[in-house]
CSV table of C-alpha atoms in Angstrom, one decimal:
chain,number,residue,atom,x,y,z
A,1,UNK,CA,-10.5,-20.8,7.7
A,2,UNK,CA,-7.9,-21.7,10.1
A,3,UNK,CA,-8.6,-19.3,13.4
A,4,UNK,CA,-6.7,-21.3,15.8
A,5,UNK,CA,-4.5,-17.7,16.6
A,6,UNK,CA,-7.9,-15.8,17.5
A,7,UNK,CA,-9.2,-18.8,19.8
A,8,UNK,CA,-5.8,-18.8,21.7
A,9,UNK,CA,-5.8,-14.9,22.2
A,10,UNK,CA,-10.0,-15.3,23.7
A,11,UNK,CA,-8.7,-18.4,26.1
A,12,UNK,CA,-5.6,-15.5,27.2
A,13,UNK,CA,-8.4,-12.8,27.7
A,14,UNK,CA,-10.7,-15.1,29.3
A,15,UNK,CA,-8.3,-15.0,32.4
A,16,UNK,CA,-9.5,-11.7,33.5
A,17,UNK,CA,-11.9,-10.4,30.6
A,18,UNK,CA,-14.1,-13.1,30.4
A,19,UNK,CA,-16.6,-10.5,28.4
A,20,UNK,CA,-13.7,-9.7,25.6
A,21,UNK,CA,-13.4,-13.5,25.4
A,22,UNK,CA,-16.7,-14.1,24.7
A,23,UNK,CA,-17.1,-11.1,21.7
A,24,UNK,CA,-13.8,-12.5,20.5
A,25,UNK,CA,-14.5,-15.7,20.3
A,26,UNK,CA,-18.8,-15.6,19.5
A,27,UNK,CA,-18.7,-12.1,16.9
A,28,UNK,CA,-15.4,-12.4,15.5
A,29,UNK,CA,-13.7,-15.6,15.5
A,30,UNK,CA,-17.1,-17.9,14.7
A,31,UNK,CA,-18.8,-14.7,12.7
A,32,UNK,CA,-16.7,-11.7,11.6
A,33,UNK,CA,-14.0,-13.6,9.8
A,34,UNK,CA,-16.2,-16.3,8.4
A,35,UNK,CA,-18.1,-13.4,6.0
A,36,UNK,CA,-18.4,-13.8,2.8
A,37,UNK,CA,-17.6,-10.7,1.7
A,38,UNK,CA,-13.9,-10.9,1.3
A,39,UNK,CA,-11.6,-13.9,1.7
A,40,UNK,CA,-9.7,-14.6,5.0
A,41,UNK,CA,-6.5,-13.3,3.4
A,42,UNK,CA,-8.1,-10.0,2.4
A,43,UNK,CA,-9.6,-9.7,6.3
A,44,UNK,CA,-6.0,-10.7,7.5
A,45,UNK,CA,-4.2,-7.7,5.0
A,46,UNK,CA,-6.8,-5.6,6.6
A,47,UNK,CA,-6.7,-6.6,10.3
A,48,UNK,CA,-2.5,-6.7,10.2
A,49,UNK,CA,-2.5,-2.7,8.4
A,50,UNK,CA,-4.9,-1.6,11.3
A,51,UNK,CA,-2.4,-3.2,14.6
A,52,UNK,CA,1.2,-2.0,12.5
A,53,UNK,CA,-0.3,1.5,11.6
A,54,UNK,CA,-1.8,1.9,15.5
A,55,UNK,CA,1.0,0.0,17.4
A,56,UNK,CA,-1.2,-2.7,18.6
A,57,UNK,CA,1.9,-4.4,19.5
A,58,UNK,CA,-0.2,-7.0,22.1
A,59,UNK,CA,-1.6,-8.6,18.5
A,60,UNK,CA,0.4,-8.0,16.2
A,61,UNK,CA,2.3,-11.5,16.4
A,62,UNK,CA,-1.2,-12.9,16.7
A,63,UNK,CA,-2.0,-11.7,13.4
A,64,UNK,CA,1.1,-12.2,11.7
A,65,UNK,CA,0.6,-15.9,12.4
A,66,UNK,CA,-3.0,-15.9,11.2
A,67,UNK,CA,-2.0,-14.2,8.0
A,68,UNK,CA,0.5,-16.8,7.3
A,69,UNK,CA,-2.0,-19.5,8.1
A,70,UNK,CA,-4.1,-17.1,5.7
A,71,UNK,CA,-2.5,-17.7,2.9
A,72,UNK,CA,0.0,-14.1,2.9
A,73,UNK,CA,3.5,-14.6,1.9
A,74,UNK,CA,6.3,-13.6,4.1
A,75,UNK,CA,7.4,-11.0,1.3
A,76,UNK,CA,4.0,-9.3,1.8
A,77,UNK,CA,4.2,-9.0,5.5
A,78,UNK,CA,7.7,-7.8,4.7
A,79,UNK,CA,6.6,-5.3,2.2
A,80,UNK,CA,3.1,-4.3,4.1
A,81,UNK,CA,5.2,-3.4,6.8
A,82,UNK,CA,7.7,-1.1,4.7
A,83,UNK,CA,4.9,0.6,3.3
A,84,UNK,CA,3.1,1.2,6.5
A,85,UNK,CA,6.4,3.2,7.4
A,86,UNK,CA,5.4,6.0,5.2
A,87,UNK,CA,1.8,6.1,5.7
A,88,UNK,CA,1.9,5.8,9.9
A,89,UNK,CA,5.3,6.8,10.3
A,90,UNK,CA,8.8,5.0,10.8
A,91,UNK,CA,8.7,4.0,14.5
A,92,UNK,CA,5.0,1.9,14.5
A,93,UNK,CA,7.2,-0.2,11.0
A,94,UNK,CA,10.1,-0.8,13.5
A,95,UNK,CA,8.2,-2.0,16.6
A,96,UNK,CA,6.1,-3.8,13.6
A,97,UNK,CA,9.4,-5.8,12.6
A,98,UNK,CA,10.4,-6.8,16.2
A,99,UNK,CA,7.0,-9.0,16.2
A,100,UNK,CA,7.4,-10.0,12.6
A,101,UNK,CA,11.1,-10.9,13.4
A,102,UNK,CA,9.7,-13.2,16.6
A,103,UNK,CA,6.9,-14.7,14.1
A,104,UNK,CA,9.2,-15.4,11.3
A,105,UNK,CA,12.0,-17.3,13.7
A,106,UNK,CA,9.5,-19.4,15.4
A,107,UNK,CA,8.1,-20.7,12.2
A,108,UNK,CA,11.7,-20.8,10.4
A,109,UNK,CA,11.4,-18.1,8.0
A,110,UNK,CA,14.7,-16.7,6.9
A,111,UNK,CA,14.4,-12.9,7.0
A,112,UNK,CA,17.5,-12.4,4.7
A,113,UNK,CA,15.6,-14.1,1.5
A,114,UNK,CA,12.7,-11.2,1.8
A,115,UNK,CA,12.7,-8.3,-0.8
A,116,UNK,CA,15.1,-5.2,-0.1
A,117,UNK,CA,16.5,-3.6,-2.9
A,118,UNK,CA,17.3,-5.9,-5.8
A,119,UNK,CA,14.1,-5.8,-7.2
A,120,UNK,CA,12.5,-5.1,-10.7
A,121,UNK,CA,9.7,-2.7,-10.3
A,122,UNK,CA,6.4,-2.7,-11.6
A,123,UNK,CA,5.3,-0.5,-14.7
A,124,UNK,CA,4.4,3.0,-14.0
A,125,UNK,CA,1.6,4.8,-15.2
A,126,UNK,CA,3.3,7.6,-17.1
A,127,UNK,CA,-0.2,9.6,-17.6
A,128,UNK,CA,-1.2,8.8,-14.4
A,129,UNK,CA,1.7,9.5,-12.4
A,130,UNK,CA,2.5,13.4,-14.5
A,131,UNK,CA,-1.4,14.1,-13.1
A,132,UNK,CA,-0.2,13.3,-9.5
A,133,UNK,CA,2.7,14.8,-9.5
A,134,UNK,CA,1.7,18.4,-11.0
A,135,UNK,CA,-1.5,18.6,-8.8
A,136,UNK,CA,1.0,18.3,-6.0
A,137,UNK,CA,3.7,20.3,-6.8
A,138,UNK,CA,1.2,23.2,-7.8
A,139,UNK,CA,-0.6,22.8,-4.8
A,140,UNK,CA,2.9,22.2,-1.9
A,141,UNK,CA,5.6,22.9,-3.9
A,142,UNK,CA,5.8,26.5,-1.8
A,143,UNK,CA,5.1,25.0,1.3
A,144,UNK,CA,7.5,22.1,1.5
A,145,UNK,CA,9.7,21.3,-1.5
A,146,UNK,CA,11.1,18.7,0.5
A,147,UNK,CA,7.5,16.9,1.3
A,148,UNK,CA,6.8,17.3,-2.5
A,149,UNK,CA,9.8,15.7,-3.9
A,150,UNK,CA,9.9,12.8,-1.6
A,151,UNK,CA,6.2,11.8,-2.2
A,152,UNK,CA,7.3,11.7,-6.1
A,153,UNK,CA,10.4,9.8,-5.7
A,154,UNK,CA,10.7,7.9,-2.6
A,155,UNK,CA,7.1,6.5,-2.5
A,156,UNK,CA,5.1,6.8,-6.2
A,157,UNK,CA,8.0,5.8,-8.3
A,158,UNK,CA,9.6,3.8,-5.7
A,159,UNK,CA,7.5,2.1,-3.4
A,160,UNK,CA,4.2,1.9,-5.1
A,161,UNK,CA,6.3,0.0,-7.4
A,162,UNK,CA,7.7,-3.0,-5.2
A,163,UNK,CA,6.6,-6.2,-6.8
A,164,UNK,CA,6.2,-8.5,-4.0
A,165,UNK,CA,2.8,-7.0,-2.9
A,166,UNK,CA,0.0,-6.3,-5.6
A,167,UNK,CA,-1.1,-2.9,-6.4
A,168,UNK,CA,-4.3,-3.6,-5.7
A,169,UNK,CA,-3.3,-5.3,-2.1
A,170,UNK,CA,-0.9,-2.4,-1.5
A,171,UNK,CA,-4.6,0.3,-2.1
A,172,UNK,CA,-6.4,-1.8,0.4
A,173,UNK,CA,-3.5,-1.9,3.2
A,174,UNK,CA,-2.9,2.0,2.9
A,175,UNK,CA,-6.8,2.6,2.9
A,176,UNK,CA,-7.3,0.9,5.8
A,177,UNK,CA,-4.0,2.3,7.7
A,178,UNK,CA,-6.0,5.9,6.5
A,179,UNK,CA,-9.0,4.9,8.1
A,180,UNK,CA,-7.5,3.4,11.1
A,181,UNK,CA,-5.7,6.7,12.0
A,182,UNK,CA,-8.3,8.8,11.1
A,183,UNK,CA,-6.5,10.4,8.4
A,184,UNK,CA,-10.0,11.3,6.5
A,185,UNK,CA,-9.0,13.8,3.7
A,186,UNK,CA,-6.2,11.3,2.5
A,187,UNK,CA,-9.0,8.7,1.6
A,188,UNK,CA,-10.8,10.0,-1.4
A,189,UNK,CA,-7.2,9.5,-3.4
A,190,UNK,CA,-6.3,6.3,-2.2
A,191,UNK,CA,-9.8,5.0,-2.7
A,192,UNK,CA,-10.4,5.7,-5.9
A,193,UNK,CA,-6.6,4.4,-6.8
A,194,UNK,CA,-7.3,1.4,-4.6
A,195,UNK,CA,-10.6,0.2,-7.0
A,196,UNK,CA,-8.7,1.7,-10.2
A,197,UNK,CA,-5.9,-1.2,-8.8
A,198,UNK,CA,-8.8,-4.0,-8.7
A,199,UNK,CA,-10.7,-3.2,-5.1
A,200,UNK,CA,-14.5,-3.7,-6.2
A,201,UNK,CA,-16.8,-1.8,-4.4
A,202,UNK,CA,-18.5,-4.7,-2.3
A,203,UNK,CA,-15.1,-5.3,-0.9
A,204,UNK,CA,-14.5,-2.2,0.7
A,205,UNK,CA,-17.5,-1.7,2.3
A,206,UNK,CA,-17.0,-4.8,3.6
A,207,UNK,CA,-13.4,-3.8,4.8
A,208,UNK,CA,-15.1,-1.4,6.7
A,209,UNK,CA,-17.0,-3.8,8.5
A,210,UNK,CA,-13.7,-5.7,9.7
A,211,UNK,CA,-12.4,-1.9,10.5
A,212,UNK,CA,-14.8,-1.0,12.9
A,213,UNK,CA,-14.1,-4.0,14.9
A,214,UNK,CA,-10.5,-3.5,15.0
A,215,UNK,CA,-9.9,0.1,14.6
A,216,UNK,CA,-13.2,1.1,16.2
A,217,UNK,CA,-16.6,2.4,15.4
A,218,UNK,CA,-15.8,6.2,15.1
A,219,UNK,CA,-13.2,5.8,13.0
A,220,UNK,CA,-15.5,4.0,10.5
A,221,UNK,CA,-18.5,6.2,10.9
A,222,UNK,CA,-15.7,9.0,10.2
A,223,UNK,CA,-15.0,7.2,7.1
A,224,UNK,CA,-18.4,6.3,5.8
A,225,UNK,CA,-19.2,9.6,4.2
A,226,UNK,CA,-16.0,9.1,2.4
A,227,UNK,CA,-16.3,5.8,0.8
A,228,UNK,CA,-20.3,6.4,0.0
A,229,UNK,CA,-19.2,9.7,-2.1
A,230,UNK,CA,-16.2,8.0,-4.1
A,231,UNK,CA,-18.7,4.7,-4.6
A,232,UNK,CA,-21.2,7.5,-6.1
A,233,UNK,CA,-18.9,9.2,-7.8
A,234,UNK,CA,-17.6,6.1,-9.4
């Protein structure tokens, strides 16, 4: 695995935080991303959903360049990005693409050739999608009509659709944006969609071990409970 991004950022830190250099460079760049549980390019998806969805603007270029070096096409960045806008809000996706924009020049990557809207979307799950949709709208359709219609048009039969990042890459970027933020209750859902998309269970827990590094501990232990009942469950 190429982590020549992580080294440069512990010789930075060293300067003044010679004890974050050390963790950085000892615990994650020699052990944490040399696991076996998931592939570089699954820890890089995780690690690049956690500094977009929380503004960690310091790293983000960091790990925009180590996901390329990863193996993740500029399309997925693109698209990871986009999707982040509706699951941590609009303005951590725009600071997101100022960093991706500085990334992309320096390595000659021509924005205007990334996905926008002449694309052909992915199958839908008719069955799947009427079960969504009416638990929803029987549930919210009183509270916010607005919230309930968007959520049906805008993201599951829009952008859960875009092609250019896998359904089953697209679970594991919004699951770990969930747990990065906190946002507890949401997880159950997007958990059990994210292994109905391909996510096997020894992958997430192991997602949650590069989570608790980079979105914290408490966040994690927040989420355990969560991901131990869908695994039973399932």
């Amino acid at each position: 695995m190429k982590n020549t991004s992580l080294k440069t950022y512990s010789s930075v830190t060293e300067i003044t935080l010679p004890s974050l250099a050390m963790y950085t460079e000892n615990t994650l760049a020699k052990n944490l991303w040399n696991r076996s549980g998931l592939s570089p390019r699954d820890r890089s998806l995780i690690t690049l959903a956690v500094v977009i969805s929380r503004n960690h603007s310091v790293e983000q270029a960091n790990h925009i360049h180590l996901a390329l070096d990863n193996g993740v096409k500029p399309a997925e960045i693109s698209e990871i990005i986009s999707h982040l806008a509706f699951y941590a809000g609009w303005g951590n996706a725009t600071a997101a693409a100022q960093s991706v924009q500085q990334v992309f020049e320096e390595r000659g990557i021509i924005i205007s050739e990334l996905p926008g809207s002449d694309i052909v979307p992915l199958p839908i799950n008719p069955h799947a999608e009427d079960q969504r949709a009416q638990h929803v709208s029987s549930n919210f359709e009183a509270v916010s009509q607005g919230v309930v219609q968007f959520t049906t048009d805008a993201v599951f039969n829009d952008l859960w659709l875009r092609p250019d990042l896998a359904p089953r890459d697209r679970s594991l970027v919004t699951v770990c944006a969930l747990v990065a933020n906190g946002q507890v209750a949401q997880i159950t859902f997007h958990l059990n969609k994210a292994m109905d998309n391909g996510l096997t269970q020894p992958q997430a827990g192991e997602a949650l071990t590069q989570l608790a590094f980079y979105a914290g501990w408490p966040n994690v232990f927040s989420a355990l409970p969560v991901f131990k009942q869908v695994f039973e469950s399932r």
